[in-house]
PDB file of C-alpha atoms in Angstrom:
ATOM      1  CA  LYS A   4       0.000   0.000   0.000  1.00 73.00           C
ATOM      2  CA  GLY A   5       1.108   3.588  -0.640  1.00 87.00           C
ATOM      3  CA  PHE A   6       0.959   4.562   3.024  1.00 93.00           C
ATOM      4  CA  ALA A   7       4.119   2.593   3.915  1.00 95.00           C
ATOM      5  CA  LYS A   8       6.265   5.196   2.138  1.00 94.00           C
ATOM      6  CA  THR A   9       4.614   7.922   4.239  1.00 93.00           C
ATOM      7  CA  LEU A  10       5.261   6.014   7.476  1.00 93.00           C
ATOM      8  CA  TYR A  11       8.933   5.523   6.609  1.00 95.00           C
ATOM      9  CA  ALA A  12       9.242   9.207   5.665  1.00 94.00           C
ATOM     10  CA  TYR A  13       7.592  10.268   8.946  1.00 92.00           C
ATOM     11  CA  PHE A  14       9.991   8.181  11.035  1.00 93.00           C
ATOM     12  CA  GLU A  15      12.918   9.523   8.978  1.00 94.00           C
ATOM     13  CA  ALA A  16      11.741  13.085   9.713  1.00 92.00           C
ATOM     14  CA  LEU A  17      11.782  12.202  13.430  1.00 90.00           C
ATOM     15  CA  ASN A  18      15.299  10.789  13.057  1.00 93.00           C
ATOM     16  CA  GLU A  19      16.330  14.092  11.446  1.00 92.00           C
ATOM     17  CA  SER A  20      14.525  16.097  14.176  1.00 89.00           C
ATOM     18  CA  ASN A  21      12.687  17.812  11.314  1.00 90.00           C
ATOM     19  CA  TYR A  22       9.371  18.409  13.088  1.00 86.00           C
ATOM     20  CA  GLU A  23       7.893  20.677  10.433  1.00 88.00           C
ATOM     21  CA  LYS A  24       8.380  17.868   7.920  1.00 90.00           C
ATOM     22  CA  ALA A  25       6.944  15.355  10.415  1.00 89.00           C
ATOM     23  CA  LEU A  26       3.820  17.515  10.866  1.00 87.00           C
ATOM     24  CA  LYS A  27       3.230  17.445   7.120  1.00 89.00           C
ATOM     25  CA  TYR A  28       2.609  13.706   7.346  1.00 91.00           C
ATOM     26  CA  PHE A  29      -0.314  14.374   9.708  1.00 88.00           C
ATOM     27  CA  TYR A  30      -2.028  17.242   7.913  1.00 87.00           C
ATOM     28  CA  PRO A  31      -2.062  18.568   4.359  1.00 90.00           C
ATOM     29  CA  THR A  32       0.820  20.957   3.669  1.00 89.00           C
ATOM     30  CA  GLU A  33      -1.500  23.952   3.323  1.00 89.00           C
ATOM     31  CA  ILE A  34      -2.886  23.361   6.839  1.00 88.00           C
ATOM     32  CA  VAL A  35       0.589  22.884   8.362  1.00 88.00           C
ATOM     33  CA  ASP A  36       1.903  25.995   6.606  1.00 87.00           C
ATOM     34  CA  GLY A  37      -1.150  27.904   7.875  1.00 83.00           C
ATOM     35  CA  LEU A  38      -0.624  26.641  11.433  1.00 83.00           C
ATOM     36  CA  ILE A  39       3.007  27.733  11.308  1.00 83.00           C
ATOM     37  CA  GLU A  40       2.023  31.129   9.913  1.00 81.00           C
ATOM     38  CA  VAL A  41      -0.622  31.600  12.604  1.00 76.00           C
ATOM     39  CA  SER A  42       1.849  30.565  15.305  1.00 79.00           C
ATOM     40  CA  GLU A  43       4.368  33.112  13.968  1.00 77.00           C
ATOM     41  CA  ILE A  44       1.701  35.824  14.077  1.00 71.00           C
ATOM     42  CA  GLN A  45       1.242  34.877  17.741  1.00 70.00           C
ATOM     43  CA  ASN A  46       5.027  34.976  18.316  1.00 74.00           C
ATOM     44  CA  THR A  47       5.063  31.224  18.934  1.00 79.00           C
ATOM     45  CA  ASP A  48       7.287  28.628  17.306  1.00 82.00           C
ATOM     46  CA  LEU A  49       4.990  25.718  16.444  1.00 80.00           C
ATOM     47  CA  THR A  50       7.789  23.350  15.507  1.00 81.00           C
ATOM     48  CA  ALA A  51       9.545  24.098  18.827  1.00 80.00           C
ATOM     49  CA  LEU A  52       6.301  23.273  20.662  1.00 79.00           C
ATOM     50  CA  VAL A  53       6.059  19.972  18.824  1.00 77.00           C
ATOM     51  CA  ALA A  54       9.754  19.260  19.379  1.00 76.00           C
ATOM     52  CA  SER A  55       9.322  19.794  23.122  1.00 75.00           C
ATOM     53  CA  ASP A  56       6.897  16.823  23.145  1.00 71.00           C
ATOM     54  CA  ILE A  57       9.227  14.502  21.222  1.00 75.00           C
ATOM     55  CA  GLU A  58      12.484  13.185  22.587  1.00 75.00           C
ATOM     56  CA  ALA A  59      15.270  12.916  19.980  1.00 79.00           C
ATOM     57  CA  LYS A  60      15.858   9.229  19.378  1.00 86.00           C
ATOM     58  CA  SER A  61      16.642   6.817  16.575  1.00 92.00           C
ATOM     59  CA  TYR A  62      13.606   5.129  15.014  1.00 92.00           C
ATOM     60  CA  GLU A  63      13.594   2.117  12.686  1.00 95.00           C
ATOM     61  CA  ILE A  64      10.409   0.449  11.407  1.00 96.00           C
ATOM     62  CA  THR A  65      10.468  -3.344  11.656  1.00 97.00           C
ATOM     63  CA  ASN A  66       6.886  -4.216  10.639  1.00 97.00           C
ATOM     64  CA  ILE A  67       3.670  -2.607   9.409  1.00 96.00           C
ATOM     65  CA  GLU A  68       0.439  -4.551   9.803  1.00 95.00           C
ATOM     66  CA  ILE A  69      -3.038  -3.593   8.594  1.00 95.00           C
ATOM     67  CA  GLU A  70      -5.560  -4.253  11.371  1.00 92.00           C
ATOM     68  CA  SER A  71      -8.709  -3.115   9.554  1.00 92.00           C
ATOM     69  CA  GLU A  72     -10.052  -0.849   6.856  1.00 94.00           C
ATOM     70  CA  ILE A  73     -11.666   2.499   7.683  1.00 90.00           C
ATOM     71  CA  PHE A  74     -15.100   2.902   6.104  1.00 90.00           C
ATOM     72  CA  ASN A  75     -17.407   5.693   4.914  1.00 90.00           C
ATOM     73  CA  ASP A  76     -18.578   7.352   8.162  1.00 88.00           C
ATOM     74  CA  ASP A  77     -15.054   7.498   9.561  1.00 88.00           C
ATOM     75  CA  LEU A  78     -13.616   8.639   6.217  1.00 91.00           C
ATOM     76  CA  ASN A  79     -16.243  11.400   6.105  1.00 90.00           C
ATOM     77  CA  GLU A  80     -15.389  12.431   9.667  1.00 87.00           C
ATOM     78  CA  LEU A  81     -11.697  12.664   8.744  1.00 88.00           C
ATOM     79  CA  SER A  82     -12.651  14.775   5.698  1.00 90.00           C
ATOM     80  CA  ASP A  83     -14.774  17.057   7.897  1.00 87.00           C
ATOM     81  CA  THR A  84     -11.940  17.426  10.408  1.00 86.00           C
ATOM     82  CA  MET A  85      -9.439  18.409   7.680  1.00 88.00           C
ATOM     83  CA  ASN A  86     -11.917  20.908   6.219  1.00 89.00           C
ATOM     84  CA  GLN A  87     -12.667  22.422   9.630  1.00 85.00           C
ATOM     85  CA  MET A  88      -8.950  22.731  10.385  1.00 85.00           C
ATOM     86  CA  TYR A  89      -8.424  24.530   7.100  1.00 88.00           C
ATOM     87  CA  TYR A  90     -11.370  26.841   7.845  1.00 85.00           C
ATOM     88  CA  VAL A  91     -10.051  27.778  11.289  1.00 81.00           C
ATOM     89  CA  VAL A  92      -6.470  28.312  10.097  1.00 83.00           C
ATOM     90  CA  ASP A  93      -7.650  30.352   7.119  1.00 83.00           C
ATOM     91  CA  THR A  94      -9.978  32.443   9.303  1.00 80.00           C
ATOM     92  CA  VAL A  95      -7.254  33.311  11.807  1.00 78.00           C
ATOM     93  CA  LYS A  96      -4.555  33.733   9.152  1.00 78.00           C
ATOM     94  CA  ASN A  97      -6.642  36.270   7.239  1.00 79.00           C
ATOM     95  CA  TYR A  98      -6.382  38.726  10.155  1.00 77.00           C
ATOM     96  CA  ASN A  99      -2.544  38.555   9.983  1.00 70.00           C
ATOM     97  CA  LYS A 100      -2.152  40.201  13.373  1.00 69.00           C
ATOM     98  CA  ASP A 101      -0.760  39.278  16.733  1.00 71.00           C
ATOM     99  CA  ILE A 102      -3.643  38.466  19.031  1.00 70.00           C
ATOM    100  CA  ASP A 103      -2.565  41.244  21.406  1.00 74.00           C
ATOM    101  CA  SER A 104      -3.030  43.856  18.682  1.00 79.00           C
ATOM    102  CA  MET A 105      -6.522  42.727  17.688  1.00 79.00           C
ATOM    103  CA  SER A 106      -9.553  44.736  18.639  1.00 84.00           C
ATOM    104  CA  GLU A 107     -12.264  43.189  20.814  1.00 84.00           C
ATOM    105  CA  GLU A 108     -14.477  43.194  17.739  1.00 87.00           C
ATOM    106  CA  GLU A 109     -11.921  41.180  15.714  1.00 84.00           C
ATOM    107  CA  LEU A 110     -11.378  38.704  18.536  1.00 80.00           C
ATOM    108  CA  THR A 111     -15.132  38.251  18.980  1.00 83.00           C
ATOM    109  CA  GLU A 112     -15.590  37.771  15.230  1.00 83.00           C
ATOM    110  CA  ILE A 113     -12.904  35.062  15.093  1.00 79.00           C
ATOM    111  CA  GLN A 114     -14.260  33.367  18.194  1.00 78.00           C
ATOM    112  CA  ASN A 115     -17.814  33.374  16.802  1.00 79.00           C
ATOM    113  CA  LYS A 116     -16.660  31.874  13.493  1.00 77.00           C
ATOM    114  CA  ILE A 117     -14.801  29.096  15.275  1.00 75.00           C
ATOM    115  CA  MET A 118     -17.481  28.435  17.897  1.00 74.00           C
ATOM    116  CA  ASN A 119     -20.169  28.198  15.200  1.00 75.00           C
ATOM    117  CA  ILE A 120     -18.092  26.237  12.725  1.00 73.00           C
ATOM    118  CA  GLU A 121     -20.916  23.820  11.864  1.00 70.00           C
ATOM    119  CA  GLU A 122     -23.239  26.707  11.030  1.00 66.00           C
ATOM    120  CA  ASN A 123     -20.664  28.433   8.826  1.00 66.00           C
ATOM    121  CA  GLU A 124     -20.013  27.499   5.248  1.00 75.00           C
ATOM    122  CA  VAL A 125     -16.885  25.344   5.422  1.00 82.00           C
ATOM    123  CA  GLU A 126     -15.234  24.762   2.057  1.00 83.00           C
ATOM    124  CA  LYS A 127     -15.032  21.086   1.118  1.00 89.00           C
ATOM    125  CA  LYS A 128     -11.374  21.346   0.210  1.00 91.00           C
ATOM    126  CA  TYR A 129     -10.252  17.891   1.399  1.00 93.00           C
ATOM    127  CA  THR A 130     -11.741  14.467   0.746  1.00 94.00           C
ATOM    128  CA  VAL A 131     -10.441  11.332   2.447  1.00 94.00           C
ATOM    129  CA  THR A 132     -10.831   8.450   0.001  1.00 94.00           C
ATOM    130  CA  GLU A 133      -9.272   5.429   1.708  1.00 94.00           C
ATOM    131  CA  GLY A 134      -7.972   4.531   5.143  1.00 93.00           C
ATOM    132  CA  TYR A 135      -6.668   1.791   7.414  1.00 94.00           C
ATOM    133  CA  ASP A 136      -6.102   1.132  11.094  1.00 91.00           C
ATOM    134  CA  ILE A 137      -2.541  -0.178  11.328  1.00 93.00           C
ATOM    135  CA  THR A 138       0.065  -1.290  13.840  1.00 92.00           C
ATOM    136  CA  VAL A 139       3.662  -0.184  13.343  1.00 94.00           C
ATOM    137  CA  ASN A 140       6.392  -2.094  15.135  1.00 95.00           C
ATOM    138  CA  TYR A 141       9.711  -0.289  15.333  1.00 94.00           C
ATOM    139  CA  LEU A 142      12.930   0.046  17.258  1.00 94.00           C
ATOM    140  CA  VAL A 143      13.600   3.131  19.370  1.00 92.00           C
ATOM    141  CA  ASP A 144      17.328   3.355  20.044  1.00 93.00           C
ATOM    142  CA  GLY A 145      17.421  -0.416  19.466  1.00 94.00           C
ATOM    143  CA  GLU A 146      14.522  -1.217  21.840  1.00 94.00           C
ATOM    144  CA  PRO A 147      11.254  -2.655  20.413  1.00 95.00           C
ATOM    145  CA  ASP A 148       8.128  -0.494  20.531  1.00 92.00           C
ATOM    146  CA  GLU A 149       4.844  -0.147  18.649  1.00 91.00           C
ATOM    147  CA  ASP A 150       2.237   2.461  17.844  1.00 89.00           C
ATOM    148  CA  TYR A 151      -1.189   2.399  16.297  1.00 88.00           C
ATOM    149  CA  PHE A 152      -2.021   4.734  13.446  1.00 89.00           C
ATOM    150  CA  TYR A 153      -4.845   5.580  11.171  1.00 88.00           C
ATOM    151  CA  VAL A 154      -3.446   6.078   7.701  1.00 92.00           C
ATOM    152  CA  PHE A 155      -5.695   7.786   5.203  1.00 92.00           C
ATOM    153  CA  ASN A 156      -5.443   9.106   1.697  1.00 94.00           C
ATOM    154  CA  VAL A 157      -6.404  12.756   1.273  1.00 93.00           C
ATOM    155  CA  GLU A 158      -7.339  13.261  -2.369  1.00 93.00           C
ATOM    156  CA  GLY A 159      -4.687  15.431  -4.004  1.00 89.00           C
ATOM    157  CA  ASP A 160      -2.448  15.486  -0.913  1.00 90.00           C
ATOM    158  CA  GLY A 161      -1.543  11.814  -0.468  1.00 92.00           C
ATOM    159  CA  TRP A 162      -1.329   9.618   2.587  1.00 93.00           C
ATOM    160  CA  MET A 163      -1.617  11.170   6.052  1.00 91.00           C
ATOM    161  CA  LEU A 164      -1.218   9.725   9.546  1.00 89.00           C
ATOM    162  CA  HIS A 165      -3.209  10.023  12.724  1.00 81.00           C
ATOM    163  CA  CYS A 166      -2.027   8.427  15.932  1.00 75.00           C
ATOM    164  CA  GLY A 167      -2.960   8.377  19.558  1.00 55.00           C
ATOM    165  CA  ASP A 168      -3.545   6.073  22.467  1.00 45.00           C
ATOM    166  CA  PRO A 169      -6.314   5.321  22.061  1.00 40.00           C
ATOM    167  CA  ILE A 170      -6.667   6.337  18.432  1.00 38.00           C
ATOM    168  CA  GLY A 171      -9.371   8.923  18.008  1.00 44.00           C
ATOM    169  CA  TYR A 172     -10.493  11.819  15.871  1.00 43.00           C
ATOM    170  CA  ALA A 173     -10.131  15.456  16.803  1.00 49.00           C
ATOM    171  CA  ASN A 174     -13.439  17.288  16.588  1.00 50.00           C
ATOM    172  CA  LEU A 175     -12.921  21.042  16.299  1.00 49.00           C
ATOM    173  CA  ASN A 176     -16.441  21.653  17.642  1.00 50.00           C
ATOM    174  CA  THR A 177     -15.469  20.706  21.189  1.00 48.00           C
ATOM    175  CA  SER A 178     -14.762  23.449  23.697  1.00 49.00           C
ATOM    176  CA  TYR A 179     -11.270  22.054  24.212  1.00 43.00           C
ATOM    177  CA  TRP A 180     -10.202  22.422  20.562  1.00 46.00           C
ATOM    178  CA  GLN A 181     -11.951  25.749  20.234  1.00 50.00           C
ATOM    179  CA  SER A 182      -9.856  27.157  23.069  1.00 48.00           C
ATOM    180  CA  HIS A 183      -6.581  25.300  22.317  1.00 43.00           C
ATOM    181  CA  PHE A 184      -6.347  25.188  18.528  1.00 47.00           C
ATOM    182  CA  TYR A 185      -2.786  26.300  17.800  1.00 47.00           C
ATOM    183  CA  ALA A 186      -0.435  23.347  17.872  1.00 43.00           C
ATOM    184  CA  TYR A 187      -0.267  19.621  17.428  1.00 42.00           C
ATOM    185  CA  GLY A 188       2.057  17.048  18.820  1.00 39.00           C
ATOM    186  CA  ARG A 189       2.210  13.449  19.817  1.00 35.00           C
ATOM    187  CA  LEU A 190       1.585  12.669  23.438  1.00 37.00           C
ATOM    188  CA  SER A 191       2.929   9.533  25.013  1.00 39.00           C
TER     189      SER A 191
END
């Protein structure tokens, strides 16, 4: 399957401590670039935030196993999540200001757009066409380990990864994501 190349490239990015590159295996490039741009507007270094969650180690994949296929409802939810992320990043990016220099009116407008994301017209920019739940066995500094990923193909952008323990989807409509949407990392 085409996703194996993406997994190897992701682990290679970790080996290189290239966290911007690693992020681009989780989200389409346009979303990652937008997140970085928004973080710079806020005088934050997104890749440094991600790097602070990841310890520099040597990773080597030893096995990739498909556990199950992801079907329509879950593929649609992944598509919706990508589209909502793009909407939020694009909304914030269009102001191109540090949050401290925004007027109350601008802050309220952004907050209302994000809080009412389902009621707003969200462009259907991304479509997830195929996906799998997989197990990746690998060595970390020579010691065996494993992680579980969703791998999914975003039409026009290629294979992306989603991991967690347990694996789950991020819904931007929750109060947590609406108040914390600025960075992504892998928690262990």
